[in-house]
PDB file of C-alpha atoms in Angstrom:
ATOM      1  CA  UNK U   1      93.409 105.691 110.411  1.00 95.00           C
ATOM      2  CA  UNK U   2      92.255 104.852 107.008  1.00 97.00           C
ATOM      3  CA  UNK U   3      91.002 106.658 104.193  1.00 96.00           C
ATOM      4  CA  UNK U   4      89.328 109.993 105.745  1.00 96.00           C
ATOM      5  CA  UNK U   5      90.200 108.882 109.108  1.00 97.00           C
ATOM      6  CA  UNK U   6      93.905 108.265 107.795  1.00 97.00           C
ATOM      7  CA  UNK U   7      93.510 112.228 106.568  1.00 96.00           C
ATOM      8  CA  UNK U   8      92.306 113.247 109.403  1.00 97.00           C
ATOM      9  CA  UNK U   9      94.658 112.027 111.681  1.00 96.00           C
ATOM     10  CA  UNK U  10      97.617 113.279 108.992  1.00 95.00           C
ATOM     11  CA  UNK U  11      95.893 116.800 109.858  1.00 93.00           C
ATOM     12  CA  UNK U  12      95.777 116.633 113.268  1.00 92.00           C
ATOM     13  CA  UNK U  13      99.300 115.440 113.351  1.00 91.00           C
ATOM     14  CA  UNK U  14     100.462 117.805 111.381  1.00 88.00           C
ATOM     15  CA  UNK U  15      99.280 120.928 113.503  1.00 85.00           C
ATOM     16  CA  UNK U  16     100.398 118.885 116.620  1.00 85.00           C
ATOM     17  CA  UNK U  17     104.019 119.032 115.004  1.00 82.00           C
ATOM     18  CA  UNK U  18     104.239 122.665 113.356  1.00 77.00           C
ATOM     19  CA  UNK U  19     102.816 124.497 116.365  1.00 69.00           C
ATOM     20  CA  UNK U  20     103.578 125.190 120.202  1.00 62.00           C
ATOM     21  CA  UNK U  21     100.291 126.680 120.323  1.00 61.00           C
ATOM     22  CA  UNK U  22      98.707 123.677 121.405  1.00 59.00           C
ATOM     23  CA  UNK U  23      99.944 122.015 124.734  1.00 71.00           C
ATOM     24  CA  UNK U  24      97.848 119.380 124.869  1.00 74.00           C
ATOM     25  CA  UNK U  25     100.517 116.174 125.248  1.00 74.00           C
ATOM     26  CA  UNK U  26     101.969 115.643 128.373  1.00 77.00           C
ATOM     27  CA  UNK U  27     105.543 116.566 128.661  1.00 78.00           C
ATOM     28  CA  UNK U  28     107.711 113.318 127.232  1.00 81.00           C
ATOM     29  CA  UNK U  29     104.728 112.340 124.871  1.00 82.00           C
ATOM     30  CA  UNK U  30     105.610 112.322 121.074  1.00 84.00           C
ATOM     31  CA  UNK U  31     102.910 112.185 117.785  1.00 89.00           C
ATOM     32  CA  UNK U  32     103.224 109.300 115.267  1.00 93.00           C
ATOM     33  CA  UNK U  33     100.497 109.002 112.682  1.00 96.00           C
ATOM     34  CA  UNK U  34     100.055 105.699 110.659  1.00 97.00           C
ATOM     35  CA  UNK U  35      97.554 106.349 107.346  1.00 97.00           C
ATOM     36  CA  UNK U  36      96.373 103.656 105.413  1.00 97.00           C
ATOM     37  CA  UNK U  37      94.501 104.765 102.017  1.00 97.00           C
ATOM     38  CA  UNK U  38      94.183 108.341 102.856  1.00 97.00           C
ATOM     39  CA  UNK U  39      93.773 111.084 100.423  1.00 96.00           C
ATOM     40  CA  UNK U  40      96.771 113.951 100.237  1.00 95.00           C
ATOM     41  CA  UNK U  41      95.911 116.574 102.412  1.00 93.00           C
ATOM     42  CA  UNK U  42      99.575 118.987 102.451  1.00 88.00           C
ATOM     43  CA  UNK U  43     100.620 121.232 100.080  1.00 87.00           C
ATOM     44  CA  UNK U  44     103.687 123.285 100.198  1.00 79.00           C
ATOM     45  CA  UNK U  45     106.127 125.061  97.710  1.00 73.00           C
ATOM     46  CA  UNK U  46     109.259 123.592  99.301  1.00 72.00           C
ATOM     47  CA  UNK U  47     110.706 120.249 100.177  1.00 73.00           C
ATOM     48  CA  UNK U  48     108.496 118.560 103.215  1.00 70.00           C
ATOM     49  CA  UNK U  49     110.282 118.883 106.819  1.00 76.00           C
ATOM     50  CA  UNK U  50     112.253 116.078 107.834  1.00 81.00           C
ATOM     51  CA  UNK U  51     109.922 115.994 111.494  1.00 77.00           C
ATOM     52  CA  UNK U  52     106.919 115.009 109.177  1.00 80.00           C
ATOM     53  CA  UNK U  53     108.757 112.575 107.158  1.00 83.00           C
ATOM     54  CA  UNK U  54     109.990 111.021 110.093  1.00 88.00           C
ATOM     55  CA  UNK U  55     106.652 110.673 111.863  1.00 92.00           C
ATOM     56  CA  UNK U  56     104.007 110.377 109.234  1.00 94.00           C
ATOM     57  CA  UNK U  57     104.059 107.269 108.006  1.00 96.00           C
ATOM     58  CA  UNK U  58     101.386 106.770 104.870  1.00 97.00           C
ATOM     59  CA  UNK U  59     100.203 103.003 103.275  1.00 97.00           C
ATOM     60  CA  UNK U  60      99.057 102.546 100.291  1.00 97.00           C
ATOM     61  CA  UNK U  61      98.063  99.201  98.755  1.00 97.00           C
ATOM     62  CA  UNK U  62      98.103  98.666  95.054  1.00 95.00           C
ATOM     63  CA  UNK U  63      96.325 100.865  92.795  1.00 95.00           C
ATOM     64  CA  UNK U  64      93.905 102.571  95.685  1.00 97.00           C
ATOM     65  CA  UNK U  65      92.664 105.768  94.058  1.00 96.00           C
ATOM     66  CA  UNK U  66      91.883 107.919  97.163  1.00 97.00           C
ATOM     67  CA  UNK U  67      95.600 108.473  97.651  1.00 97.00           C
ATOM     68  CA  UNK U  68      95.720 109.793  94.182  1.00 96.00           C
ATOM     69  CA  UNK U  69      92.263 112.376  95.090  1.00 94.00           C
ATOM     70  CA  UNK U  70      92.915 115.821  95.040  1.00 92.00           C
ATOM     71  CA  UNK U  71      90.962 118.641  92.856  1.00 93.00           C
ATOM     72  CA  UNK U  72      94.250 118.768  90.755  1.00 94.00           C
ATOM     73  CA  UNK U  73      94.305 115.314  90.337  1.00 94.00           C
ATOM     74  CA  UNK U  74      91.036 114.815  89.124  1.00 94.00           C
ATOM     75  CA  UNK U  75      91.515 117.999  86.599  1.00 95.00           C
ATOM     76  CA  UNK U  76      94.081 116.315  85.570  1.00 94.00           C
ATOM     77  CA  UNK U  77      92.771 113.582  84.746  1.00 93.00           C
ATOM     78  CA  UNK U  78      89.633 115.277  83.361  1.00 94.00           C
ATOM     79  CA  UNK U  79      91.944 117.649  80.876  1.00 95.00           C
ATOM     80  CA  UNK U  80      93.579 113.839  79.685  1.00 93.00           C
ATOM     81  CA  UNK U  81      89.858 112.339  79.089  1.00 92.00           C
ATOM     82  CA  UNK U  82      89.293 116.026  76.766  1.00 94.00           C
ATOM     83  CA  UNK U  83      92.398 115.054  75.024  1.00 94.00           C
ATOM     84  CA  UNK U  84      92.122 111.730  74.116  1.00 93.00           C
ATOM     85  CA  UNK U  85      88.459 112.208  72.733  1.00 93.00           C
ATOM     86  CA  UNK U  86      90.010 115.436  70.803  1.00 95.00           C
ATOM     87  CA  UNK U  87      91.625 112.534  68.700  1.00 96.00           C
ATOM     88  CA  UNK U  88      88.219 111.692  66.991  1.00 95.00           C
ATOM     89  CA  UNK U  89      88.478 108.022  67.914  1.00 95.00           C
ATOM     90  CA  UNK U  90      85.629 105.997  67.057  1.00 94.00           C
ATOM     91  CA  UNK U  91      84.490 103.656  70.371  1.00 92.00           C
ATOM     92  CA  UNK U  92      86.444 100.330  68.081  1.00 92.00           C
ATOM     93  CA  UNK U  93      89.328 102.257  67.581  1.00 93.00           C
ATOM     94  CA  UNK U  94      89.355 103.291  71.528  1.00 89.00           C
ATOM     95  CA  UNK U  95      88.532  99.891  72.411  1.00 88.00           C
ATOM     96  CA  UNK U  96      91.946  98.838  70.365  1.00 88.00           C
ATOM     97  CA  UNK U  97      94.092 101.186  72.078  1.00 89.00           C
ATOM     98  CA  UNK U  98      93.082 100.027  75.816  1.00 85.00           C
ATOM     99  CA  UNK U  99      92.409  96.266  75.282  1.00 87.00           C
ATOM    100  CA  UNK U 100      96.310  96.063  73.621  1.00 86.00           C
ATOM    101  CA  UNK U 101      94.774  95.155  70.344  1.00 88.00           C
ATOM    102  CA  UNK U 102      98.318  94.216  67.795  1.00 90.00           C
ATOM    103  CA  UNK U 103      97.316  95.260  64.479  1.00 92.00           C
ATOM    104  CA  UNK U 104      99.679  98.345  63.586  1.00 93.00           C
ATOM    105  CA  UNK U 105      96.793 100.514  63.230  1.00 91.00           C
ATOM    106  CA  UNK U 106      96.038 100.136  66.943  1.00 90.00           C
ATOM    107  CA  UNK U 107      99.842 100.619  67.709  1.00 92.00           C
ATOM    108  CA  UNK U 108      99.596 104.043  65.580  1.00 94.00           C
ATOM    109  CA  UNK U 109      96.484 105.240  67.797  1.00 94.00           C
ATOM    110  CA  UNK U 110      98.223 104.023  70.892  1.00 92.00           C
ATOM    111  CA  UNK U 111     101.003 106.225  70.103  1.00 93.00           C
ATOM    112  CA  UNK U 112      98.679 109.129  69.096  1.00 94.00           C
ATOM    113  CA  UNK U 113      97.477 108.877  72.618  1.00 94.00           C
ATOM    114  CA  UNK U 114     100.460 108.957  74.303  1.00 93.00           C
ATOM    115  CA  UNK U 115     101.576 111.658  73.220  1.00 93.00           C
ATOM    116  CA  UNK U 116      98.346 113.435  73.617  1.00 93.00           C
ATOM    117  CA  UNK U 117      98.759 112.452  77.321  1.00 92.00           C
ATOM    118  CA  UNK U 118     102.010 113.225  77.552  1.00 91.00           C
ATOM    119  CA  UNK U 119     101.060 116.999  76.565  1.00 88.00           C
ATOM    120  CA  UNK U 120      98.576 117.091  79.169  1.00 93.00           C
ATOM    121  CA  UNK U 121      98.855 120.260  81.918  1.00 91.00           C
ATOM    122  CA  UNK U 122      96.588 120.825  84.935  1.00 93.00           C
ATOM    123  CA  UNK U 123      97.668 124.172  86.551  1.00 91.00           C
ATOM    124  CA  UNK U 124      94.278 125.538  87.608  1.00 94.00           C
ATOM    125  CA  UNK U 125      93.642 123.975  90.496  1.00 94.00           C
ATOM    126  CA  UNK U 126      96.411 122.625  93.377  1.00 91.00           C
ATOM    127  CA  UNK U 127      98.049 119.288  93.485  1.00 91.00           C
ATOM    128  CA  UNK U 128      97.797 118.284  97.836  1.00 93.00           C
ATOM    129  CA  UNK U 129     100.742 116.194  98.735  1.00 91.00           C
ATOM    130  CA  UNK U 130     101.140 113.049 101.084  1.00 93.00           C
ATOM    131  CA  UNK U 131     102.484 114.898 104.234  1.00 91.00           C
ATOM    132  CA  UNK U 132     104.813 111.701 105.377  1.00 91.00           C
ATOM    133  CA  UNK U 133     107.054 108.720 103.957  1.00 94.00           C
ATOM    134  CA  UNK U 134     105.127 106.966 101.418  1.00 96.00           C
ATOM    135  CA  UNK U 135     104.944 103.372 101.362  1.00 96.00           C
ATOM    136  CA  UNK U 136     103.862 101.147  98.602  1.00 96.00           C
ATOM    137  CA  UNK U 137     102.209  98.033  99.039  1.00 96.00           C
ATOM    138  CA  UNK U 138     101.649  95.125  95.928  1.00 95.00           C
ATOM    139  CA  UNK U 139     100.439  91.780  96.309  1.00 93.00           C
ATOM    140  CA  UNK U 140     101.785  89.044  94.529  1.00 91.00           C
ATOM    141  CA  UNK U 141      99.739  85.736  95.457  1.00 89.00           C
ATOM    142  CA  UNK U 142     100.500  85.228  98.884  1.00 91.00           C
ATOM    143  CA  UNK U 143     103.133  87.843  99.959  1.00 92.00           C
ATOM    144  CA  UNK U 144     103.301  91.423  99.529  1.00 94.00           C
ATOM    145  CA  UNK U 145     105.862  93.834  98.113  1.00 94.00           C
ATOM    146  CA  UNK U 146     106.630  96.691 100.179  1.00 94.00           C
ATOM    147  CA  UNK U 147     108.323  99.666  98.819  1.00 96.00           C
ATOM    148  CA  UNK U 148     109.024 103.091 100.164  1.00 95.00           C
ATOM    149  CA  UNK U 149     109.131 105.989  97.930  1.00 95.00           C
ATOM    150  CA  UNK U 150     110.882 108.965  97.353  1.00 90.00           C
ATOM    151  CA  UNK U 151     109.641 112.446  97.718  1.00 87.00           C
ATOM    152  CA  UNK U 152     109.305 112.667  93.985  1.00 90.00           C
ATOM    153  CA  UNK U 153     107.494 109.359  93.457  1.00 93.00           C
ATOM    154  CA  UNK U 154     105.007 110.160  96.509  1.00 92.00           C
ATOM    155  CA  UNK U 155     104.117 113.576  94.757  1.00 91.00           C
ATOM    156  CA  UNK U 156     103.580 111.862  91.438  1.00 93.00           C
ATOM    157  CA  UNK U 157     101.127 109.551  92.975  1.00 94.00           C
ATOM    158  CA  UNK U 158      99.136 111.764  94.765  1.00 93.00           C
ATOM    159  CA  UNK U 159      99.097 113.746  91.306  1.00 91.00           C
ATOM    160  CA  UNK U 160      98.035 111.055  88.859  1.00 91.00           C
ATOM    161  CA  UNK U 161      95.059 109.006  88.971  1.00 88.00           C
ATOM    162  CA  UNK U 162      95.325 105.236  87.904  1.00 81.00           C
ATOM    163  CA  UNK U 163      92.470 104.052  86.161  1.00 84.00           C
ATOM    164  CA  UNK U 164      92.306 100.269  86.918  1.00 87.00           C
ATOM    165  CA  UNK U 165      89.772  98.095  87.707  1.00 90.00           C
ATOM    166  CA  UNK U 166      91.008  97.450  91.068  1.00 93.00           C
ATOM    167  CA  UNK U 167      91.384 100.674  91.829  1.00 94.00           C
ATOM    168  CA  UNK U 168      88.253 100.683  94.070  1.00 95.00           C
ATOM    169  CA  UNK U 169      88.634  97.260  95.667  1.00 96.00           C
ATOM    170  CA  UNK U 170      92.225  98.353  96.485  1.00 96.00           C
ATOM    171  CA  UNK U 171      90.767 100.750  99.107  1.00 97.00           C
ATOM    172  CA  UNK U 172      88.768  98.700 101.177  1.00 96.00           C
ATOM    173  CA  UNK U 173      90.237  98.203 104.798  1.00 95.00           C
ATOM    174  CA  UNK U 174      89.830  94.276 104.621  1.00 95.00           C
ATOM    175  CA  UNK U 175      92.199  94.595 101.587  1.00 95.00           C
ATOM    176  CA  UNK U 176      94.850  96.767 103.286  1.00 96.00           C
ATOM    177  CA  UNK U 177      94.190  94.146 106.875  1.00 94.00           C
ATOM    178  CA  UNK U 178      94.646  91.096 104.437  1.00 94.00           C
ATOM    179  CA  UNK U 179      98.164  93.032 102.783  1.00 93.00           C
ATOM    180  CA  UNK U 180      99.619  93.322 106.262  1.00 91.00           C
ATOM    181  CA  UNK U 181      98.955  89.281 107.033  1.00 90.00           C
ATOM    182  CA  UNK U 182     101.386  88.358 104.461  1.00 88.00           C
ATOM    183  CA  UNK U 183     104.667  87.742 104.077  1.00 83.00           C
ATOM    184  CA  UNK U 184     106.842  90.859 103.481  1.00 84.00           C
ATOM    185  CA  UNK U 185     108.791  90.975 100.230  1.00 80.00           C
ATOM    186  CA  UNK U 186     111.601  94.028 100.761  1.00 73.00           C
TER     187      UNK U 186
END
């Protein structure tokens, strides 16, 4: 599925898998879920079972921001907006930090901002996790990058929200359909 029907279907798989309860599948039929786009839906305080990991398998292209949605996420990313305008910037000297103005007084208020950001600590709300093995997809003209990631880099990008400007174009299906008709860069 993608986007909510890629969550969905992460759901539904994931109850199939953690519970006899259900004995809906014919005897000899497994669960596999493919996700493209979807939001993280899992949260947990330990290390994801390997029976997920091994049949969850979760796509995202480029800098898509629904697989970066959760409340804690966008908390996050809320308390980070608070801290930057905490800095007093005027709207020039913000515009200097983002468009990668050169003067050194834009390189000072870059740095102010980082390590604003860097400070920056959500714990009120949950982080949700991606529930499977995370894929990352990047185009690069007429191919596309594939990369799996670790545990660790999955739950940092369902945790952080990219602000880009293709960040909403990166979501569409046609976008992920048009990824997997190119030539696979490992």
């Amino acid at each position: 599925g993608h986007s909510m029907g890629g969550s969905i279907a992460m759901m539904i798989t994931l109850e199939l898998l953690r519970s006899n309860r259900y004995q809906v599948l014919p005897p000899g039929i497994s669960v596999r879920c493919v996700a493209l786009g979807s939001a993280p839906v899992y949260r947990t305080e330990g290390d994801l079972s390997a029976q997920y990991l091994e049949k969850i398998d979760i796509y995202i292209n480029g800098t898509d921001v629904v697989p970066r949605l959760s409340l804690g996420s966008v908390a996050k990313l809320l308390a980070m907006l608070r801290a930057v305008d905490g800095l007093g910037l005027s709207l020039e000297d913000q515009l200097g930090v983002v468009m990668w103005r050169e003067d050194e007084a834009s390189e000072s208020k870059r740095q102010r901002v980082k390590r604003a950001l860097r400070d920056v600590r959500q714990d009120r709300f949950p982080y949700l996790q991606h529930p499977g093995h995370v894929t990352s997809l990047t185009t690069r003209g007429n191919s596309v990058e594939v990369k799996g990631e670790g545990v660790e880099n999955a739950r940092d990008i369902a945790a952080n929200m990219e602000i880009n400007e293709t960040m909403i174009t990166d979501h569409l299906h046609t976008v992920y359909r048009d990824a997997f008709g190119k030539q696979v860069i490992i």
